[in-house]
Amino acid sequence: MRNDPIKYFFIWPALFVVLAVSIFPLIYSLTTSFMSFRLVPPTPPRFIGLENYGNLLANPRFWHVTLTTSIIAFVSVAIQYVIGFAVALALHAKVPGEKLFRVGFLMPMLIAPVAVALIARQIFNPTQGPLNQFMTFLGFPNLPFLTDTYWSIGALITVEVWQWTPFIILMLLAGLATLPDDVYEAASLENASPWRQFWDITFPMMLPISAAVVFIRLIESYKIIDTVFVLTGGGPGISTETLTLFAYQEGFKKFNLGYTSALSFLFLIVITVIGVVYLAILKPYLAKHR
């Protein structure tokens, strides 16, 4: 059956559809990035070479939103990983009510990010939010959760951690379930403490899946837009604006398609560089524990 040529009649049409749907927009967007192309006011496409890229690299706003996005992505993913690993270890150890906790911890991941951001916007409301009302009850002043740069970034990170830590819990739980029991039995015979078992056995053996999970979450965190759009709108000012929100502002509000296409490909370059550096740093450790 594997050599039956009829299979190509099913494979190739699907492959051509996937290529047409994915590659054509990519090539068109790359071509547009080298042009001056606006919809409002309507201007005919005009080839300008690397001018859009040069303007972006010279724009302080681009570097600001890149830094803001990086802070939100790296800090939130680091917290997600620490909390996710701790919860996964607890669930793997069969704590009381473990099955109920598994379902409960996965619920945030199943809610739409826009809905989560709307709820968080009410909670973090500077004047009428329940969190500030509770702080006032304890004698503290109202905190500017959504009107101050650092508090706003902290609110975004908190929402990201709450919603996407379950993904890391789920992945790490799957990894913990594949670890061999005989290694831990041998460690117990050597009177190794649970702490030593974690650092010498569990963590090294979980490093490959940990690296993959963190990499996936980093890529996803760099694409954050819905939570920022609803929760802070990029404000105050542009202090919490991210790369994708910046692209939205340029593309769907200013209709500057050439500039937005260049921004999208610079975004791709940023993600690629981060991914290459991340994998290069982890490669010696992954090779050691393979």
PDB file of C-alpha atoms in Angstrom:
ATOM      1  CA  MET A   1       0.000   0.000   0.000  1.00  0.00           C
ATOM      2  CA  ARG A   2       2.891   2.382   0.693  1.00  0.00           C
ATOM      3  CA  ASN A   3       3.973   2.172  -2.953  1.00  0.00           C
ATOM      4  CA  ASP A   4       0.476   2.619  -4.328  1.00  0.00           C
ATOM      5  CA  PRO A   5       0.578   5.765  -6.543  1.00  0.00           C
ATOM      6  CA  ILE A   6      -3.058   6.555  -5.736  1.00  0.00           C
ATOM      7  CA  LYS A   7      -1.889   8.173  -2.491  1.00  0.00           C
ATOM      8  CA  TYR A   8      -0.367  11.041  -4.472  1.00  0.00           C
ATOM      9  CA  PHE A   9      -3.792  11.987  -5.778  1.00  0.00           C
ATOM     10  CA  PHE A  10      -4.765  12.769  -2.189  1.00  0.00           C
ATOM     11  CA  ILE A  11      -1.479  14.224  -0.936  1.00  0.00           C
ATOM     12  CA  TRP A  12      -0.516  16.633  -3.698  1.00  0.00           C
ATOM     13  CA  PRO A  13      -3.817  18.576  -3.965  1.00  0.00           C
ATOM     14  CA  ALA A  14      -3.797  19.165  -0.213  1.00  0.00           C
ATOM     15  CA  LEU A  15      -0.126  20.212  -0.360  1.00  0.00           C
ATOM     16  CA  PHE A  16      -0.794  22.692  -3.169  1.00  0.00           C
ATOM     17  CA  VAL A  17      -3.710  24.222  -1.249  1.00  0.00           C
ATOM     18  CA  VAL A  18      -1.567  24.643   1.881  1.00  0.00           C
ATOM     19  CA  LEU A  19       1.265  26.188  -0.132  1.00  0.00           C
ATOM     20  CA  ALA A  20      -1.097  28.561  -1.933  1.00  0.00           C
ATOM     21  CA  VAL A  21      -2.753  29.664   1.293  1.00  0.00           C
ATOM     22  CA  SER A  22       0.502  30.183   3.209  1.00  0.00           C
ATOM     23  CA  ILE A  23       3.236  31.060   0.724  1.00  0.00           C
ATOM     24  CA  PHE A  24       1.364  33.478  -1.537  1.00  0.00           C
ATOM     25  CA  PRO A  25       0.445  35.926   1.291  1.00  0.00           C
ATOM     26  CA  LEU A  26       4.004  35.681   2.592  1.00  0.00           C
ATOM     27  CA  ILE A  27       5.536  36.550  -0.778  1.00  0.00           C
ATOM     28  CA  TYR A  28       2.977  39.306  -1.369  1.00  0.00           C
ATOM     29  CA  SER A  29       3.664  40.819   2.046  1.00  0.00           C
ATOM     30  CA  LEU A  30       7.421  40.677   1.465  1.00  0.00           C
ATOM     31  CA  THR A  31       6.976  42.437  -1.882  1.00  0.00           C
ATOM     32  CA  THR A  32       4.765  45.090  -0.278  1.00  0.00           C
ATOM     33  CA  SER A  33       7.398  45.795   2.375  1.00  0.00           C
ATOM     34  CA  PHE A  34       9.665  47.243  -0.335  1.00  0.00           C
ATOM     35  CA  MET A  35       6.967  49.642  -1.556  1.00  0.00           C
ATOM     36  CA  SER A  36       5.297  52.879  -0.521  1.00  0.00           C
ATOM     37  CA  PHE A  37       1.702  51.694  -0.417  1.00  0.00           C
ATOM     38  CA  ARG A  38      -1.193  53.414   1.355  1.00  0.00           C
ATOM     39  CA  LEU A  39      -4.917  52.794   1.184  1.00  0.00           C
ATOM     40  CA  VAL A  40      -5.915  56.077   2.884  1.00  0.00           C
ATOM     41  CA  PRO A  41      -5.233  58.394   1.198  1.00  0.00           C
ATOM     42  CA  PRO A  42      -5.076  56.000  -1.760  1.00  0.00           C
ATOM     43  CA  THR A  43      -1.652  56.016  -3.370  1.00  0.00           C
ATOM     44  CA  PRO A  44      -0.434  53.653  -6.096  1.00  0.00           C
ATOM     45  CA  PRO A  45       2.298  51.223  -5.015  1.00  0.00           C
ATOM     46  CA  ARG A  46       5.764  52.627  -5.618  1.00  0.00           C
ATOM     47  CA  PHE A  47       8.998  50.690  -5.178  1.00  0.00           C
ATOM     48  CA  ILE A  48      11.248  52.348  -2.565  1.00  0.00           C
ATOM     49  CA  GLY A  49      13.638  49.507  -1.695  1.00  0.00           C
ATOM     50  CA  LEU A  50      14.685  49.319   1.956  1.00  0.00           C
ATOM     51  CA  GLU A  51      13.305  52.720   2.906  1.00  0.00           C
ATOM     52  CA  ASN A  52      10.501  51.259   5.053  1.00  0.00           C
ATOM     53  CA  TYR A  53      12.997  49.138   6.966  1.00  0.00           C
ATOM     54  CA  GLY A  54      15.315  52.118   7.422  1.00  0.00           C
ATOM     55  CA  ASN A  55      12.487  54.285   8.708  1.00  0.00           C
ATOM     56  CA  LEU A  56      11.465  51.585  11.162  1.00  0.00           C
ATOM     57  CA  LEU A  57      14.985  51.071  12.503  1.00  0.00           C
ATOM     58  CA  ALA A  58      15.328  54.846  12.926  1.00  0.00           C
ATOM     59  CA  ASN A  59      11.969  55.082  14.711  1.00  0.00           C
ATOM     60  CA  PRO A  60      12.397  55.147  18.534  1.00  0.00           C
ATOM     61  CA  ARG A  61       8.853  53.817  18.871  1.00  0.00           C
ATOM     62  CA  PHE A  62       9.859  50.535  17.203  1.00  0.00           C
ATOM     63  CA  TRP A  63      12.659  49.952  19.718  1.00  0.00           C
ATOM     64  CA  HIS A  64      10.385  50.957  22.590  1.00  0.00           C
ATOM     65  CA  VAL A  65       7.651  48.484  21.660  1.00  0.00           C
ATOM     66  CA  THR A  66      10.267  45.765  21.046  1.00  0.00           C
ATOM     67  CA  LEU A  67      11.646  46.296  24.557  1.00  0.00           C
ATOM     68  CA  THR A  68       8.159  46.354  26.081  1.00  0.00           C
ATOM     69  CA  THR A  69       7.177  43.158  24.273  1.00  0.00           C
ATOM     70  CA  SER A  70      10.415  41.457  25.353  1.00  0.00           C
ATOM     71  CA  ILE A  71       9.886  42.402  29.006  1.00  0.00           C
ATOM     72  CA  ILE A  72       6.310  41.091  29.006  1.00  0.00           C
ATOM     73  CA  ALA A  73       7.297  37.900  27.161  1.00  0.00           C
ATOM     74  CA  PHE A  74      10.400  36.935  29.149  1.00  0.00           C
ATOM     75  CA  VAL A  75       9.107  37.857  32.607  1.00  0.00           C
ATOM     76  CA  SER A  76       5.694  36.246  32.121  1.00  0.00           C
ATOM     77  CA  VAL A  77       7.123  33.039  30.615  1.00  0.00           C
ATOM     78  CA  ALA A  78       9.718  32.733  33.403  1.00  0.00           C
ATOM     79  CA  ILE A  79       7.000  33.027  36.054  1.00  0.00           C
ATOM     80  CA  GLN A  80       4.758  30.641  34.128  1.00  0.00           C
ATOM     81  CA  TYR A  81       7.512  28.043  33.980  1.00  0.00           C
ATOM     82  CA  VAL A  82       8.375  28.227  37.699  1.00  0.00           C
ATOM     83  CA  ILE A  83       4.744  28.062  38.820  1.00  0.00           C
ATOM     84  CA  GLY A  84       3.846  25.499  36.160  1.00  0.00           C
ATOM     85  CA  PHE A  85       6.691  23.172  37.114  1.00  0.00           C
ATOM     86  CA  ALA A  86       5.816  23.411  40.821  1.00  0.00           C
ATOM     87  CA  VAL A  87       2.135  22.664  40.192  1.00  0.00           C
ATOM     88  CA  ALA A  88       2.975  19.840  37.769  1.00  0.00           C
ATOM     89  CA  LEU A  89       5.227  18.229  40.380  1.00  0.00           C
ATOM     90  CA  ALA A  90       2.473  18.499  42.993  1.00  0.00           C
ATOM     91  CA  LEU A  91      -0.138  16.978  40.686  1.00  0.00           C
ATOM     92  CA  HIS A  92       2.260  14.223  39.618  1.00  0.00           C
ATOM     93  CA  ALA A  93       2.802  13.357  43.282  1.00  0.00           C
ATOM     94  CA  LYS A  94      -0.933  12.549  43.540  1.00  0.00           C
ATOM     95  CA  VAL A  95      -1.901  15.192  46.091  1.00  0.00           C
ATOM     96  CA  PRO A  96      -5.424  14.899  47.581  1.00  0.00           C
ATOM     97  CA  GLY A  97      -8.018  16.103  45.070  1.00  0.00           C
ATOM     98  CA  GLU A  98      -5.494  15.830  42.247  1.00  0.00           C
ATOM     99  CA  LYS A  99      -8.095  15.069  39.555  1.00  0.00           C
ATOM    100  CA  LEU A 100     -10.214  18.061  40.562  1.00  0.00           C
ATOM    101  CA  PHE A 101      -7.157  20.315  40.534  1.00  0.00           C
ATOM    102  CA  ARG A 102      -6.196  19.101  37.048  1.00  0.00           C
ATOM    103  CA  VAL A 103      -9.526  20.271  35.657  1.00  0.00           C
ATOM    104  CA  GLY A 104      -9.515  23.502  37.647  1.00  0.00           C
ATOM    105  CA  PHE A 105      -6.004  24.516  36.607  1.00  0.00           C
ATOM    106  CA  LEU A 106      -6.792  23.993  32.933  1.00  0.00           C
ATOM    107  CA  MET A 107      -9.893  26.207  32.907  1.00  0.00           C
ATOM    108  CA  PRO A 108      -8.107  29.582  32.349  1.00  0.00           C
ATOM    109  CA  MET A 109      -6.480  28.288  29.166  1.00  0.00           C
ATOM    110  CA  LEU A 110      -9.912  27.471  27.704  1.00  0.00           C
ATOM    111  CA  ILE A 111     -11.247  31.037  28.067  1.00  0.00           C
ATOM    112  CA  ALA A 112     -10.862  33.492  25.187  1.00  0.00           C
ATOM    113  CA  PRO A 113      -8.080  36.038  25.868  1.00  0.00           C
ATOM    114  CA  VAL A 114     -10.476  38.916  25.109  1.00  0.00           C
ATOM    115  CA  ALA A 115     -12.884  37.675  27.793  1.00  0.00           C
ATOM    116  CA  VAL A 116     -10.009  37.303  30.264  1.00  0.00           C
ATOM    117  CA  ALA A 117      -8.827  40.843  29.498  1.00  0.00           C
ATOM    118  CA  LEU A 118     -12.342  42.248  29.978  1.00  0.00           C
ATOM    119  CA  ILE A 119     -12.610  40.572  33.389  1.00  0.00           C
ATOM    120  CA  ALA A 120      -9.116  41.741  34.343  1.00  0.00           C
ATOM    121  CA  ARG A 121      -9.992  45.296  33.269  1.00  0.00           C
ATOM    122  CA  GLN A 122     -12.822  45.322  35.773  1.00  0.00           C
ATOM    123  CA  ILE A 123     -10.677  43.816  38.521  1.00  0.00           C
ATOM    124  CA  PHE A 124      -7.812  46.282  37.982  1.00  0.00           C
ATOM    125  CA  ASN A 125     -10.080  49.330  37.578  1.00  0.00           C
ATOM    126  CA  PRO A 126      -8.293  52.174  39.416  1.00  0.00           C
ATOM    127  CA  THR A 127     -11.429  53.506  41.142  1.00  0.00           C
ATOM    128  CA  GLN A 128     -14.187  50.886  41.158  1.00  0.00           C
ATOM    129  CA  GLY A 129     -12.249  47.642  40.792  1.00  0.00           C
ATOM    130  CA  PRO A 130     -12.636  45.071  43.592  1.00  0.00           C
ATOM    131  CA  LEU A 131      -8.863  44.821  43.995  1.00  0.00           C
ATOM    132  CA  ASN A 132      -8.483  48.512  44.795  1.00  0.00           C
ATOM    133  CA  GLN A 133     -11.563  48.425  47.001  1.00  0.00           C
ATOM    134  CA  PHE A 134      -9.950  45.606  48.970  1.00  0.00           C
ATOM    135  CA  MET A 135      -6.686  47.580  49.210  1.00  0.00           C
ATOM    136  CA  THR A 136      -8.634  50.611  50.457  1.00  0.00           C
ATOM    137  CA  PHE A 137     -10.364  48.419  53.041  1.00  0.00           C
ATOM    138  CA  LEU A 138      -6.920  47.412  54.331  1.00  0.00           C
ATOM    139  CA  GLY A 139      -5.915  51.079  54.586  1.00  0.00           C
ATOM    140  CA  PHE A 140      -3.820  51.336  51.416  1.00  0.00           C
ATOM    141  CA  PRO A 141      -4.326  54.025  48.753  1.00  0.00           C
ATOM    142  CA  ASN A 142      -5.709  53.249  45.292  1.00  0.00           C
ATOM    143  CA  LEU A 143      -3.014  51.740  43.108  1.00  0.00           C
ATOM    144  CA  PRO A 144      -2.694  52.876  39.454  1.00  0.00           C
ATOM    145  CA  PHE A 145      -2.923  49.405  37.943  1.00  0.00           C
ATOM    146  CA  LEU A 146      -3.895  50.661  34.473  1.00  0.00           C
ATOM    147  CA  THR A 147      -2.711  54.281  34.567  1.00  0.00           C
ATOM    148  CA  ASP A 148       0.964  53.859  35.443  1.00  0.00           C
ATOM    149  CA  THR A 149       3.569  52.308  33.143  1.00  0.00           C
ATOM    150  CA  TYR A 150       5.069  49.796  35.578  1.00  0.00           C
ATOM    151  CA  TRP A 151       1.763  48.840  37.192  1.00  0.00           C
ATOM    152  CA  SER A 152       0.199  48.374  33.742  1.00  0.00           C
ATOM    153  CA  ILE A 153       3.018  46.083  32.597  1.00  0.00           C
ATOM    154  CA  GLY A 154       2.655  44.188  35.866  1.00  0.00           C
ATOM    155  CA  ALA A 155      -1.086  43.791  35.245  1.00  0.00           C
ATOM    156  CA  LEU A 156      -0.440  42.430  31.732  1.00  0.00           C
ATOM    157  CA  ILE A 157       2.143  39.975  33.051  1.00  0.00           C
ATOM    158  CA  THR A 158      -0.271  38.846  35.779  1.00  0.00           C
ATOM    159  CA  VAL A 159      -3.028  38.150  33.243  1.00  0.00           C
ATOM    160  CA  GLU A 160      -0.616  36.263  30.957  1.00  0.00           C
ATOM    161  CA  VAL A 161       0.627  34.142  33.855  1.00  0.00           C
ATOM    162  CA  TRP A 162      -2.898  33.354  35.031  1.00  0.00           C
ATOM    163  CA  GLN A 163      -4.126  32.306  31.609  1.00  0.00           C
ATOM    164  CA  TRP A 164      -1.176  30.420  30.139  1.00  0.00           C
ATOM    165  CA  THR A 165       0.458  28.705  33.112  1.00  0.00           C
ATOM    166  CA  PRO A 166      -2.032  25.807  32.613  1.00  0.00           C
ATOM    167  CA  PHE A 167      -0.447  25.120  29.209  1.00  0.00           C
ATOM    168  CA  ILE A 168       2.944  24.621  30.852  1.00  0.00           C
ATOM    169  CA  ILE A 169       1.374  22.507  33.594  1.00  0.00           C
ATOM    170  CA  LEU A 170      -0.234  20.264  30.986  1.00  0.00           C
ATOM    171  CA  MET A 171       2.967  19.810  28.973  1.00  0.00           C
ATOM    172  CA  LEU A 172       5.196  19.211  31.990  1.00  0.00           C
ATOM    173  CA  LEU A 173       2.706  16.755  33.472  1.00  0.00           C
ATOM    174  CA  ALA A 174       2.928  14.757  30.255  1.00  0.00           C
ATOM    175  CA  GLY A 175       6.720  14.831  30.494  1.00  0.00           C
ATOM    176  CA  LEU A 176       6.758  13.765  34.148  1.00  0.00           C
ATOM    177  CA  ALA A 177       4.535  10.795  33.312  1.00  0.00           C
ATOM    178  CA  THR A 178       7.230   9.443  30.948  1.00  0.00           C
ATOM    179  CA  LEU A 179      10.086   9.479  33.487  1.00  0.00           C
ATOM    180  CA  PRO A 180      11.294   5.975  34.477  1.00  0.00           C
ATOM    181  CA  ASP A 181      10.499   4.865  38.037  1.00  0.00           C
ATOM    182  CA  ASP A 182      13.617   2.717  38.429  1.00  0.00           C
ATOM    183  CA  VAL A 183      15.870   5.796  38.535  1.00  0.00           C
ATOM    184  CA  TYR A 184      13.962   7.165  41.520  1.00  0.00           C
ATOM    185  CA  GLU A 185      13.983   3.766  43.222  1.00  0.00           C
ATOM    186  CA  ALA A 186      17.758   3.658  42.902  1.00  0.00           C
ATOM    187  CA  ALA A 187      18.006   7.204  44.283  1.00  0.00           C
ATOM    188  CA  SER A 188      15.828   6.250  47.241  1.00  0.00           C
ATOM    189  CA  LEU A 189      18.108   3.310  47.994  1.00  0.00           C
ATOM    190  CA  GLU A 190      20.998   5.793  48.092  1.00  0.00           C
ATOM    191  CA  ASN A 191      19.004   7.905  50.589  1.00  0.00           C
ATOM    192  CA  ALA A 192      18.857  10.852  48.211  1.00  0.00           C
ATOM    193  CA  SER A 193      16.587  13.620  49.503  1.00  0.00           C
ATOM    194  CA  PRO A 194      13.596  14.763  47.401  1.00  0.00           C
ATOM    195  CA  TRP A 195      15.473  18.007  46.714  1.00  0.00           C
ATOM    196  CA  ARG A 196      18.508  16.135  45.368  1.00  0.00           C
ATOM    197  CA  GLN A 197      16.271  13.862  43.321  1.00  0.00           C
ATOM    198  CA  PHE A 198      14.686  16.918  41.730  1.00  0.00           C
ATOM    199  CA  TRP A 199      17.969  18.661  40.827  1.00  0.00           C
ATOM    200  CA  ASP A 200      19.921  15.543  39.861  1.00  0.00           C
ATOM    201  CA  ILE A 201      17.188  13.489  38.154  1.00  0.00           C
ATOM    202  CA  THR A 202      13.893  15.258  37.464  1.00  0.00           C
ATOM    203  CA  PHE A 203      15.127  18.628  36.244  1.00  0.00           C
ATOM    204  CA  PRO A 204      17.868  17.286  33.906  1.00  0.00           C
ATOM    205  CA  MET A 205      15.558  14.663  32.425  1.00  0.00           C
ATOM    206  CA  MET A 206      12.811  17.258  31.938  1.00  0.00           C
ATOM    207  CA  LEU A 207      15.161  19.760  30.299  1.00  0.00           C
ATOM    208  CA  PRO A 208      14.338  18.847  26.656  1.00  0.00           C
ATOM    209  CA  ILE A 209      10.581  19.184  27.093  1.00  0.00           C
ATOM    210  CA  SER A 210      11.081  22.263  29.275  1.00  0.00           C
ATOM    211  CA  ALA A 211      13.131  23.914  26.542  1.00  0.00           C
ATOM    212  CA  ALA A 212      10.430  23.155  23.963  1.00  0.00           C
ATOM    213  CA  VAL A 213       7.592  24.405  26.171  1.00  0.00           C
ATOM    214  CA  VAL A 214       9.381  27.644  27.074  1.00  0.00           C
ATOM    215  CA  PHE A 215      10.260  28.234  23.415  1.00  0.00           C
ATOM    216  CA  ILE A 216       6.633  27.793  22.346  1.00  0.00           C
ATOM    217  CA  ARG A 217       5.403  30.151  25.052  1.00  0.00           C
ATOM    218  CA  LEU A 218       8.039  32.773  24.175  1.00  0.00           C
ATOM    219  CA  ILE A 219       6.945  32.792  20.547  1.00  0.00           C
ATOM    220  CA  GLU A 220       3.287  33.041  21.551  1.00  0.00           C
ATOM    221  CA  SER A 221       3.976  35.776  24.114  1.00  0.00           C
ATOM    222  CA  TYR A 222       5.683  37.921  21.494  1.00  0.00           C
ATOM    223  CA  LYS A 223       2.444  37.840  19.489  1.00  0.00           C
ATOM    224  CA  ILE A 224       0.339  39.231  22.328  1.00  0.00           C
ATOM    225  CA  ILE A 225      -2.226  41.785  21.149  1.00  0.00           C
ATOM    226  CA  ASP A 226      -5.762  40.949  22.318  1.00  0.00           C
ATOM    227  CA  THR A 227      -4.991  41.219  26.047  1.00  0.00           C
ATOM    228  CA  VAL A 228      -3.085  44.482  25.586  1.00  0.00           C
ATOM    229  CA  PHE A 229      -5.717  45.952  23.259  1.00  0.00           C
ATOM    230  CA  VAL A 230      -8.573  45.341  25.703  1.00  0.00           C
ATOM    231  CA  LEU A 231      -6.784  45.817  29.044  1.00  0.00           C
ATOM    232  CA  THR A 232      -4.607  48.898  28.448  1.00  0.00           C
ATOM    233  CA  GLY A 233      -4.994  49.828  24.770  1.00  0.00           C
ATOM    234  CA  GLY A 234      -1.212  50.248  24.720  1.00  0.00           C
ATOM    235  CA  GLY A 235      -1.409  53.012  27.322  1.00  0.00           C
ATOM    236  CA  PRO A 236      -0.760  55.041  29.244  1.00  0.00           C
ATOM    237  CA  GLY A 237       0.535  56.683  26.079  1.00  0.00           C
ATOM    238  CA  ILE A 238       2.434  53.927  24.283  1.00  0.00           C
ATOM    239  CA  SER A 239       4.100  52.534  27.408  1.00  0.00           C
ATOM    240  CA  THR A 240       2.492  49.079  27.086  1.00  0.00           C
ATOM    241  CA  GLU A 241       2.252  48.955  23.304  1.00  0.00           C
ATOM    242  CA  THR A 242       3.539  45.688  21.838  1.00  0.00           C
ATOM    243  CA  LEU A 243       4.885  44.837  18.399  1.00  0.00           C
ATOM    244  CA  THR A 244       1.643  43.342  17.153  1.00  0.00           C
ATOM    245  CA  LEU A 245      -0.400  46.266  18.484  1.00  0.00           C
ATOM    246  CA  PHE A 246       2.031  48.655  16.797  1.00  0.00           C
ATOM    247  CA  ALA A 247       1.498  46.772  13.528  1.00  0.00           C
ATOM    248  CA  TYR A 248      -2.265  46.966  14.037  1.00  0.00           C
ATOM    249  CA  GLN A 249      -2.093  50.733  14.559  1.00  0.00           C
ATOM    250  CA  GLU A 250      -0.035  51.232  11.405  1.00  0.00           C
ATOM    251  CA  GLY A 251      -1.957  48.791   9.229  1.00  0.00           C
ATOM    252  CA  PHE A 252      -5.602  49.122  10.272  1.00  0.00           C
ATOM    253  CA  LYS A 253      -5.706  52.725  11.468  1.00  0.00           C
ATOM    254  CA  LYS A 254      -3.170  54.487   9.275  1.00  0.00           C
ATOM    255  CA  PHE A 255      -3.523  52.001   6.366  1.00  0.00           C
ATOM    256  CA  ASN A 256       0.216  52.218   5.702  1.00  0.00           C
ATOM    257  CA  LEU A 257       0.552  48.752   4.182  1.00  0.00           C
ATOM    258  CA  GLY A 258       4.157  48.995   3.032  1.00  0.00           C
ATOM    259  CA  TYR A 259       5.368  50.194   6.425  1.00  0.00           C
ATOM    260  CA  THR A 260       3.283  47.555   8.219  1.00  0.00           C
ATOM    261  CA  SER A 261       4.639  44.759   6.006  1.00  0.00           C
ATOM    262  CA  ALA A 262       8.198  45.859   6.775  1.00  0.00           C
ATOM    263  CA  LEU A 263       7.320  45.905  10.481  1.00  0.00           C
ATOM    264  CA  SER A 264       5.951  42.366  10.230  1.00  0.00           C
ATOM    265  CA  PHE A 265       9.159  41.058   8.679  1.00  0.00           C
ATOM    266  CA  LEU A 266      11.315  42.882  11.216  1.00  0.00           C
ATOM    267  CA  PHE A 267       9.131  41.235  13.846  1.00  0.00           C
ATOM    268  CA  LEU A 268       9.882  37.888  12.191  1.00  0.00           C
ATOM    269  CA  ILE A 269      13.616  38.665  12.279  1.00  0.00           C
ATOM    270  CA  VAL A 270      13.429  39.564  15.987  1.00  0.00           C
ATOM    271  CA  ILE A 271      11.651  36.291  16.784  1.00  0.00           C
ATOM    272  CA  THR A 272      14.143  34.308  14.670  1.00  0.00           C
ATOM    273  CA  VAL A 273      17.150  35.893  16.378  1.00  0.00           C
ATOM    274  CA  ILE A 274      15.706  35.229  19.817  1.00  0.00           C
ATOM    275  CA  GLY A 275      14.961  31.623  18.853  1.00  0.00           C
ATOM    276  CA  VAL A 276      18.459  31.031  17.452  1.00  0.00           C
ATOM    277  CA  VAL A 277      20.141  32.537  20.529  1.00  0.00           C
ATOM    278  CA  TYR A 278      17.857  30.585  22.861  1.00  0.00           C
ATOM    279  CA  LEU A 279      18.571  27.266  21.150  1.00  0.00           C
ATOM    280  CA  ALA A 280      22.304  28.030  20.932  1.00  0.00           C
ATOM    281  CA  ILE A 281      22.463  28.649  24.679  1.00  0.00           C
ATOM    282  CA  LEU A 282      20.546  25.463  25.477  1.00  0.00           C
ATOM    283  CA  LYS A 283      22.269  23.210  22.934  1.00  0.00           C
ATOM    284  CA  PRO A 284      25.201  22.126  25.198  1.00  0.00           C
ATOM    285  CA  TYR A 285      22.824  21.280  28.055  1.00  0.00           C
ATOM    286  CA  LEU A 286      20.408  19.418  25.793  1.00  0.00           C
ATOM    287  CA  ALA A 287      23.255  17.416  24.287  1.00  0.00           C
ATOM    288  CA  LYS A 288      24.510  16.524  27.762  1.00  0.00           C
ATOM    289  CA  HIS A 289      21.147  15.205  28.930  1.00  0.00           C
ATOM    290  CA  ARG A 290      19.997  13.591  25.695  1.00  0.00           C
TER     291      ARG A 290
END
